[in-house]
Short mmCIF file of C-alpha atoms in Angstrom, two decimals:
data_model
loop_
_atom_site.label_atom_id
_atom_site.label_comp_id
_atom_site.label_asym_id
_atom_site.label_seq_id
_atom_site.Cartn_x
_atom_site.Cartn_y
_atom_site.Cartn_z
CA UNK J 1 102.19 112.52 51.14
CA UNK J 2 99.95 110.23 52.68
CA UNK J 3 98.54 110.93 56.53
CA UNK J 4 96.02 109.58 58.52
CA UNK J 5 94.03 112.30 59.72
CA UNK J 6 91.22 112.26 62.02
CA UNK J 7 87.96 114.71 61.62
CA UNK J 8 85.45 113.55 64.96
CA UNK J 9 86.60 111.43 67.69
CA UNK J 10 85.06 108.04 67.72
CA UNK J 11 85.95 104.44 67.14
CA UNK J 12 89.04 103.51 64.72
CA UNK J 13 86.83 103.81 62.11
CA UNK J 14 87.72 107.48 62.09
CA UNK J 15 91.02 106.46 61.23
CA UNK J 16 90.95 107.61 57.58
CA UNK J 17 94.19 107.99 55.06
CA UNK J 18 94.02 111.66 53.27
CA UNK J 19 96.73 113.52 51.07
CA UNK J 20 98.48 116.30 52.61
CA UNK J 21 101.36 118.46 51.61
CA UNK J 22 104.29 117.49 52.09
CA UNK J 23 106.18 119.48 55.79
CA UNK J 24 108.74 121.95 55.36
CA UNK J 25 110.91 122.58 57.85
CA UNK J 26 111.07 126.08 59.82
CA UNK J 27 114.34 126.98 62.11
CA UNK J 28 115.71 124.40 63.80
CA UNK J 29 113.01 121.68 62.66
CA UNK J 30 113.92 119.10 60.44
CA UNK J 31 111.57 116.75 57.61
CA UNK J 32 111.71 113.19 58.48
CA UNK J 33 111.08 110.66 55.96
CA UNK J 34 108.78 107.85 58.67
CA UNK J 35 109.86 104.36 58.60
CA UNK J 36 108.36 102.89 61.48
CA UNK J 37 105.23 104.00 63.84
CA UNK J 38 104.75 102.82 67.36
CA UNK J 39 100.82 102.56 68.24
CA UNK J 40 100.05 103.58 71.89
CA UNK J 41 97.54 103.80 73.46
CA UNK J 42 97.88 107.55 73.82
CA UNK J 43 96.83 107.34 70.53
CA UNK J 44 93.91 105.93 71.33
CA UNK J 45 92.91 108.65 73.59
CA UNK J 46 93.88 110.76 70.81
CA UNK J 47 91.49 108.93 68.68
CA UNK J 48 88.34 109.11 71.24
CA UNK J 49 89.22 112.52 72.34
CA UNK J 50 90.25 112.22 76.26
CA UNK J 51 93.74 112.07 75.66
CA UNK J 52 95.85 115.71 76.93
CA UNK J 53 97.77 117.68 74.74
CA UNK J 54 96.28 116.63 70.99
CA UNK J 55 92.56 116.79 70.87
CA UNK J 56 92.11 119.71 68.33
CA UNK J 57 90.61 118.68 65.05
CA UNK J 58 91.24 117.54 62.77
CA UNK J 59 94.92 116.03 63.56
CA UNK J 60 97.25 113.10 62.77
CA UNK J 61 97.30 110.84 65.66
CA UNK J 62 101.21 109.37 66.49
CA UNK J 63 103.68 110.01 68.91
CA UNK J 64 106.90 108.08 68.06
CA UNK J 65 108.73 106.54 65.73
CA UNK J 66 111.80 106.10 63.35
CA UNK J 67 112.96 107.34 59.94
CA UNK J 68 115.65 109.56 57.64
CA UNK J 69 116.22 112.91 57.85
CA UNK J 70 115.18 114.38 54.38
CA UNK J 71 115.78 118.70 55.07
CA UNK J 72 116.55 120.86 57.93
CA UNK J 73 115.58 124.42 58.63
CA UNK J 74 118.05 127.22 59.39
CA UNK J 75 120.07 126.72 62.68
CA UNK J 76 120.21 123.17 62.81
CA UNK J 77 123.53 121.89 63.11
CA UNK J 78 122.56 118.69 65.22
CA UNK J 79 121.67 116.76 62.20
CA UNK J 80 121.61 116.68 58.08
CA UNK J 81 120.12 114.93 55.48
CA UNK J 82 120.15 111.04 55.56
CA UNK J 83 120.52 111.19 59.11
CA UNK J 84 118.81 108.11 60.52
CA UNK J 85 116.92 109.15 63.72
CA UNK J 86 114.33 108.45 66.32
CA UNK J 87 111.35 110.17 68.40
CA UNK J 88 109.40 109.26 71.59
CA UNK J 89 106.89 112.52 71.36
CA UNK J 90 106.14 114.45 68.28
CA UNK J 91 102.73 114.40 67.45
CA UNK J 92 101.75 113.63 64.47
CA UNK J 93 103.57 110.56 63.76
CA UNK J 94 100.91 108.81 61.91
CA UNK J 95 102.48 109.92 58.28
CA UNK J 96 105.01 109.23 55.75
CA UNK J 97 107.14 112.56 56.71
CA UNK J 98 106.79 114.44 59.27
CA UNK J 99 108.22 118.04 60.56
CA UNK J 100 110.01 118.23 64.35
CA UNK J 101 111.95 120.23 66.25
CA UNK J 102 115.65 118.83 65.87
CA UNK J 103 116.23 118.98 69.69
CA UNK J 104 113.60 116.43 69.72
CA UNK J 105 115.11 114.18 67.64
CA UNK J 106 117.38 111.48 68.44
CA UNK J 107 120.38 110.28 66.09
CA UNK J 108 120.01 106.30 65.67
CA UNK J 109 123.23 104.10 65.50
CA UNK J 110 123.56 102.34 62.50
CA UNK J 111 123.34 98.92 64.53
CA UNK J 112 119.73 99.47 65.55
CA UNK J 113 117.18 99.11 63.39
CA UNK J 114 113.72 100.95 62.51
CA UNK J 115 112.13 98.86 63.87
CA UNK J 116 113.54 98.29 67.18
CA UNK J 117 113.40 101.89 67.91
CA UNK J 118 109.97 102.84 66.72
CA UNK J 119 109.13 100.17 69.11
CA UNK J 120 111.61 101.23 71.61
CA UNK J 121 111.54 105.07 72.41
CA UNK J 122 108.02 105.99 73.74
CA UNK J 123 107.77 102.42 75.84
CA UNK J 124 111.21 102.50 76.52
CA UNK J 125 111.37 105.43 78.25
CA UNK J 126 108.59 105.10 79.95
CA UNK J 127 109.79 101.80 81.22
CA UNK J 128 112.65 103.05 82.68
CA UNK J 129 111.10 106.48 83.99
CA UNK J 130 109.24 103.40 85.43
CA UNK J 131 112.22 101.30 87.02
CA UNK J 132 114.71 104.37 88.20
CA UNK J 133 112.60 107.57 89.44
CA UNK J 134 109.57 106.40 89.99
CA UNK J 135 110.58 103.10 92.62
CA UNK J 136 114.18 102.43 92.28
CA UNK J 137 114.49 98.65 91.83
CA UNK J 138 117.00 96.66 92.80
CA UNK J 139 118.02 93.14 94.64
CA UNK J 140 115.39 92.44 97.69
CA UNK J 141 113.02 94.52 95.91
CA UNK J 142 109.60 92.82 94.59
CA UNK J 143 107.24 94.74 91.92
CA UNK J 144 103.76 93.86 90.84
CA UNK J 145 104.25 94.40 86.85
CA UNK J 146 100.03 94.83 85.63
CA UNK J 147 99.78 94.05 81.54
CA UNK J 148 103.44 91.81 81.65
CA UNK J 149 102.93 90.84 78.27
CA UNK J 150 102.33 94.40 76.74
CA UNK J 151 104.65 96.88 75.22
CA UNK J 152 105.55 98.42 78.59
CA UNK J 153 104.83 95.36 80.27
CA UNK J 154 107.47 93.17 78.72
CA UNK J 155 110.46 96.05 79.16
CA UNK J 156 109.96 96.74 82.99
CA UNK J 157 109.98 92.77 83.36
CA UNK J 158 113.27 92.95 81.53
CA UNK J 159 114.72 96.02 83.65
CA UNK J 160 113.57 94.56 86.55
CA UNK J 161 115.74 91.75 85.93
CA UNK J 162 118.88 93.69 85.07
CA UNK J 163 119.03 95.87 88.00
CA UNK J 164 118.55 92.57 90.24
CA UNK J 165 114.88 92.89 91.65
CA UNK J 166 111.98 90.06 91.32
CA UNK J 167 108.96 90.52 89.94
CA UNK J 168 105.43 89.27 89.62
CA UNK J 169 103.68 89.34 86.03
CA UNK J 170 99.85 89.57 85.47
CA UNK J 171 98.51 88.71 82.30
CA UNK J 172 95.09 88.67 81.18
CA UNK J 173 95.11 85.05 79.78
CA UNK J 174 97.27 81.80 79.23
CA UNK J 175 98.32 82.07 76.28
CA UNK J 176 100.42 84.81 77.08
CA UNK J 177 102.17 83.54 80.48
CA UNK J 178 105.14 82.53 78.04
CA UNK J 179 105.81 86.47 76.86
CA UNK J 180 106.07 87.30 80.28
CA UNK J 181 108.14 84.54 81.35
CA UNK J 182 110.52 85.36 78.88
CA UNK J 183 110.98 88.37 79.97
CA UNK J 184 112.06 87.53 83.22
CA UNK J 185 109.04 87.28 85.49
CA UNK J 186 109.69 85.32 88.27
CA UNK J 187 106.09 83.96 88.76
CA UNK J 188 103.04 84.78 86.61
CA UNK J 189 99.28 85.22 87.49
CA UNK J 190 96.61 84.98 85.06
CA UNK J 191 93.74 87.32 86.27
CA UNK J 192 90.94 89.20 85.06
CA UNK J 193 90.83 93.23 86.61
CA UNK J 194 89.70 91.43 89.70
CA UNK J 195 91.04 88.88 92.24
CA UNK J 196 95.06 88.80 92.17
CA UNK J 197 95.97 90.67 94.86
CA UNK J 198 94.99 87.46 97.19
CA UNK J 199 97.74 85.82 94.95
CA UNK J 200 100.39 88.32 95.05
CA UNK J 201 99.90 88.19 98.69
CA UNK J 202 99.84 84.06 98.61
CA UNK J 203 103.19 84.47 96.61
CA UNK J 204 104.78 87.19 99.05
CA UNK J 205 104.24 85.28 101.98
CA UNK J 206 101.81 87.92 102.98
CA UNK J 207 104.14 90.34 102.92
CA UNK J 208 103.18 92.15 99.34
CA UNK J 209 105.01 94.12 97.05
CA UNK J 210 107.03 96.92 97.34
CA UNK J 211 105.72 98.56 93.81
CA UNK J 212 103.23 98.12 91.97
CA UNK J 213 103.47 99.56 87.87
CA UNK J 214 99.72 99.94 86.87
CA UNK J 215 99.05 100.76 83.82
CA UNK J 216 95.44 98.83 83.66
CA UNK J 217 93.22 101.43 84.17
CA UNK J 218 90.91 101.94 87.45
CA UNK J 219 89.62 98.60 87.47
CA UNK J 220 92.78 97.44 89.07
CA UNK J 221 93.65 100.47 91.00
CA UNK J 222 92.16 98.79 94.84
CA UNK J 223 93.62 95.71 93.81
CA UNK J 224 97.15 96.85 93.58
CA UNK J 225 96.53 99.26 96.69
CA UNK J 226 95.79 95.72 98.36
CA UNK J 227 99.03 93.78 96.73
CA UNK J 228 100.88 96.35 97.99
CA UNK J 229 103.58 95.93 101.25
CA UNK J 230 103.69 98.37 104.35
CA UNK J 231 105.05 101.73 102.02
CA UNK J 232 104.91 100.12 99.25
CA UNK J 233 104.59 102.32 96.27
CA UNK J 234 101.58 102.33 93.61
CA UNK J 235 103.02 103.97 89.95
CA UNK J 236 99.58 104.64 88.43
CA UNK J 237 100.08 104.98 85.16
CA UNK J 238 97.31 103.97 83.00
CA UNK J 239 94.28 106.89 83.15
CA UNK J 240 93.81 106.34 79.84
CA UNK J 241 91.96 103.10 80.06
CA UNK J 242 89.42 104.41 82.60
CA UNK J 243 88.69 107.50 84.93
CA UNK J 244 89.35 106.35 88.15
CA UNK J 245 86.84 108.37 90.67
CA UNK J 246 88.05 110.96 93.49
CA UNK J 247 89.67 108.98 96.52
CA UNK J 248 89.90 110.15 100.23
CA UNK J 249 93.85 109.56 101.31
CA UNK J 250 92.66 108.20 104.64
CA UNK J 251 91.62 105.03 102.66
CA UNK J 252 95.18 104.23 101.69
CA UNK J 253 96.71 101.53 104.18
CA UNK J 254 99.84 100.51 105.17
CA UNK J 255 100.96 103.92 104.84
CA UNK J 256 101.34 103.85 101.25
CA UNK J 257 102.67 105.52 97.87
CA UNK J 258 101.00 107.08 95.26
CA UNK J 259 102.27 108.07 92.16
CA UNK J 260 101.54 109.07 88.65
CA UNK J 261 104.65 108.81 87.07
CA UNK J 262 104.74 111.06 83.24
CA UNK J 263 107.78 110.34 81.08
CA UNK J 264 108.44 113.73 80.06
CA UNK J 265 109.22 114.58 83.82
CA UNK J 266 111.71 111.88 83.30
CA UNK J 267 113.29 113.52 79.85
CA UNK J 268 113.09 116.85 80.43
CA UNK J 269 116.20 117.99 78.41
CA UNK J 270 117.80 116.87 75.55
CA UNK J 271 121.11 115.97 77.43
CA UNK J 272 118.22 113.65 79.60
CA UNK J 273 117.08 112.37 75.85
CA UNK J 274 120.60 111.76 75.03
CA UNK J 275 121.43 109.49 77.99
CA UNK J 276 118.81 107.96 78.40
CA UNK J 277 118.53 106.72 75.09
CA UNK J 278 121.62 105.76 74.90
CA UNK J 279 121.31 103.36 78.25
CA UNK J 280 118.47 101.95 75.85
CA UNK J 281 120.40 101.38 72.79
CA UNK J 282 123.36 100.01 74.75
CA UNK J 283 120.83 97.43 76.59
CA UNK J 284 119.77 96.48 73.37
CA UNK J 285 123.31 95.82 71.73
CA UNK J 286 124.24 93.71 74.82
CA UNK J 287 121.45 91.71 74.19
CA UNK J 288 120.17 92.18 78.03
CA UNK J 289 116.72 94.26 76.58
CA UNK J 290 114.90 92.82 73.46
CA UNK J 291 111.68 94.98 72.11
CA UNK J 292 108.94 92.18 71.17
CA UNK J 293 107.36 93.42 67.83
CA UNK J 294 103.55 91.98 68.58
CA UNK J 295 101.54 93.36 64.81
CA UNK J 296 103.11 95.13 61.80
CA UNK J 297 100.57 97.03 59.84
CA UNK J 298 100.28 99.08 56.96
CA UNK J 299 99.63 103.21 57.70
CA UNK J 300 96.21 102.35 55.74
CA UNK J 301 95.26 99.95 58.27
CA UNK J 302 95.66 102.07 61.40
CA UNK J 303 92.43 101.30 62.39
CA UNK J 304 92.83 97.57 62.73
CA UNK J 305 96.25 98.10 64.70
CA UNK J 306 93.79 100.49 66.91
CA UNK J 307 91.35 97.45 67.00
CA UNK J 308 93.96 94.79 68.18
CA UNK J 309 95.17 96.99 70.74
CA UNK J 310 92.24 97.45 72.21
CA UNK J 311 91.45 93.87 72.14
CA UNK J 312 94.08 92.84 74.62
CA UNK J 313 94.82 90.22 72.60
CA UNK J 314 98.29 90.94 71.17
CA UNK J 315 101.22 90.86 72.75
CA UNK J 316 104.69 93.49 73.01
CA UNK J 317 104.67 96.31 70.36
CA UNK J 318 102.52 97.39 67.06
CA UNK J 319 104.25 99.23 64.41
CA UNK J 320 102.60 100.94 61.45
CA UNK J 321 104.68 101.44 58.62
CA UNK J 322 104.20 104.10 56.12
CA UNK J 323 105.29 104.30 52.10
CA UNK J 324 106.24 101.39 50.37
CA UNK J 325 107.44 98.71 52.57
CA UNK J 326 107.70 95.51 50.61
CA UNK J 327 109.46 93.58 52.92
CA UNK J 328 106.72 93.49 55.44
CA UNK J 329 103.55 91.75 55.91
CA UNK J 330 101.12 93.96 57.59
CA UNK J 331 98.72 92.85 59.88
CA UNK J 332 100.35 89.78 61.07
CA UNK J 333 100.07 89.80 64.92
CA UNK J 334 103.51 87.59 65.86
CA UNK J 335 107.04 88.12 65.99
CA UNK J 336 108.39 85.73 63.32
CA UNK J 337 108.78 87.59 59.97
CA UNK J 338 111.76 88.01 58.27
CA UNK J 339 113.90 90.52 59.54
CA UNK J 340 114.58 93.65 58.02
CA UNK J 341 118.14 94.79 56.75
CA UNK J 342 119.45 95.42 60.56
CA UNK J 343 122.19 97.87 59.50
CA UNK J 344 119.74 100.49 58.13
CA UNK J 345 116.88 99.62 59.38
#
């Protein structure tokens, strides 16, 4: 089976397809045959070597996606072959199959599609770790939502909506204000790292926000500490674009929040997989959440998917897709291809 497999940390260049034999599954893991990849940019720190967990070499980068069940192990009685299922964290997603553990595996309705959950489950979740535990949003309530246009970006917007709260989108340039708009944002800023907490304050009357969801990196760290409203809370969520240095509490005003918010303290059983997946999948069916598919590639062009991520230029999710998928036309960064069969995916 094909893999990509990565041998030094470096630039996506490292990114290189090899041959590996094909998993077989030990007790209570399963062989999935991969649909649909979601790129993160976990991956990324994967790829450069920073990111925690996955930086032994040589490894297949990948975290989530979608595909069929194609052999269980011994004691598995969750799921059997042709199973259609989904993942949010099981490394090593970057392949045509993979092996997991089948509590980590979640069974995928036949009304969503590949797609839609390879795109869904690592964002998704995070999204509404985001929304719920982290600041509980609701009417009167007015977040700060950092990258608005982005994978994450675009599905807080939406939740924000739903559960009756306002929020303020930053993008990084115009052509993007629409995304975020459509999502729900009920004003948009177009800002660089530097300069929009003046205008969150200009469109708060002063008063700023009562959460910020940063997942920019340091750069923006002060500035959402200054867009922020008398205990208002920061979820810092986005280490992996830059270190952010040591800070002394005493420079925090306004008496202040801090967070760093990890989805797997969010899902920490399966039952928590279950649910919470399913509050996903039933958002989706209602129409009320919509997963924005910004770049489908090929699993040979990994690298470029790495490249337009980093670029900042696409907008909502980038899927890889391994094996032989026709249908598609890799590498396009939009949301307008044909759609795949949505009954299987």
């Amino acid at each position: 089976m094909q893999s990509i497999v990565i041998r030094e940390h470096g630039g996506p260049e490292v990114l290189r397809v090899e041959a590996l034999p094909e998993p077989k599954p030990s007790y209570k893991e399963v062989v999935v045959n991969v649909a649909a990849v979601g790129v993160n940019y976990m991956d990324v720190g994967t790829r450069e070597g920073y990111a925690r967990g996955n930086t032994t070499l040589p490894l297949t980068p990948g975290v989530e996606g979608a595909g069929t069940v194609i052999a269980v192990g011994a004691d598995v009685t969750c799921l059997k072959v042709g199973d259609r299922v989904a993942w949010y964290f099981v490394w090593g997603s970057y392949s045509e199959q993979i092996v997991a553990p089948a509590s980590a595996l979640v069974p995928l309705p036949d009304d969503i599609d590949f797609e839609t959950a390879a795109g869904l489950m690592m964002q998704g979740l995070t999204a509404s770790h985001l929304v719920f535990e982290t600041f509980a949003i609701g009417p009167g309530k007015t977040a700060l939502v950092h990258s608005a246009a982005g994978g994450v970006g675009l599905l807080v917007t939406q939740m924000i909506k739903l559960l009756g709260g306002r929020s303020i989108g930053r993008v990084s340039s115009n052509e993007k204000i629409e995304a975020a708009q459509s999502a729900g944002a009920n004003a948009v800023i177009t800002s660089t790292a530097q300069g929009f907490a003046d205008e969150v304050l200009l469109l708060t009357e002063g008063e700023g926000v009562n959460v910020a969801y940063d997942g920019s990196g340091a750069t923006t760290f002060w500035g959402s500490v200054a867009a922020l409203g008398y205990h208002g809370v920061l979820a810092y969520y986005g280490p992996l674009f830059a270190p952010l240095k040591p800070i002394d509490v005493t420079d925090l005003p306004k008496s202040i929040h801090v967070t760093y918010p990890i989805v797997m303290h969010h899902v920490r059983t399966r039952s928590d997989l279950l649910r919470r997946t399913k509050q996903l999948f039933d958002w989706i069916r209602a129409g009320d959440l919509k997963v924005k598919i910004g770049g489908r590639y090929s699993l040979a062009d990994a690298a470029q998917a790495h490249r337009d991520l980093q670029s900042r230029r696409t907008t909502g999710k980038l899927l890889l897709f391994p094996g032989d998928h026709e249908r598609h036309e890799f590498g396009r960064a939009n949301d307008e291809l044909p759609p795949r069969d949505r009954k299987r995916g």
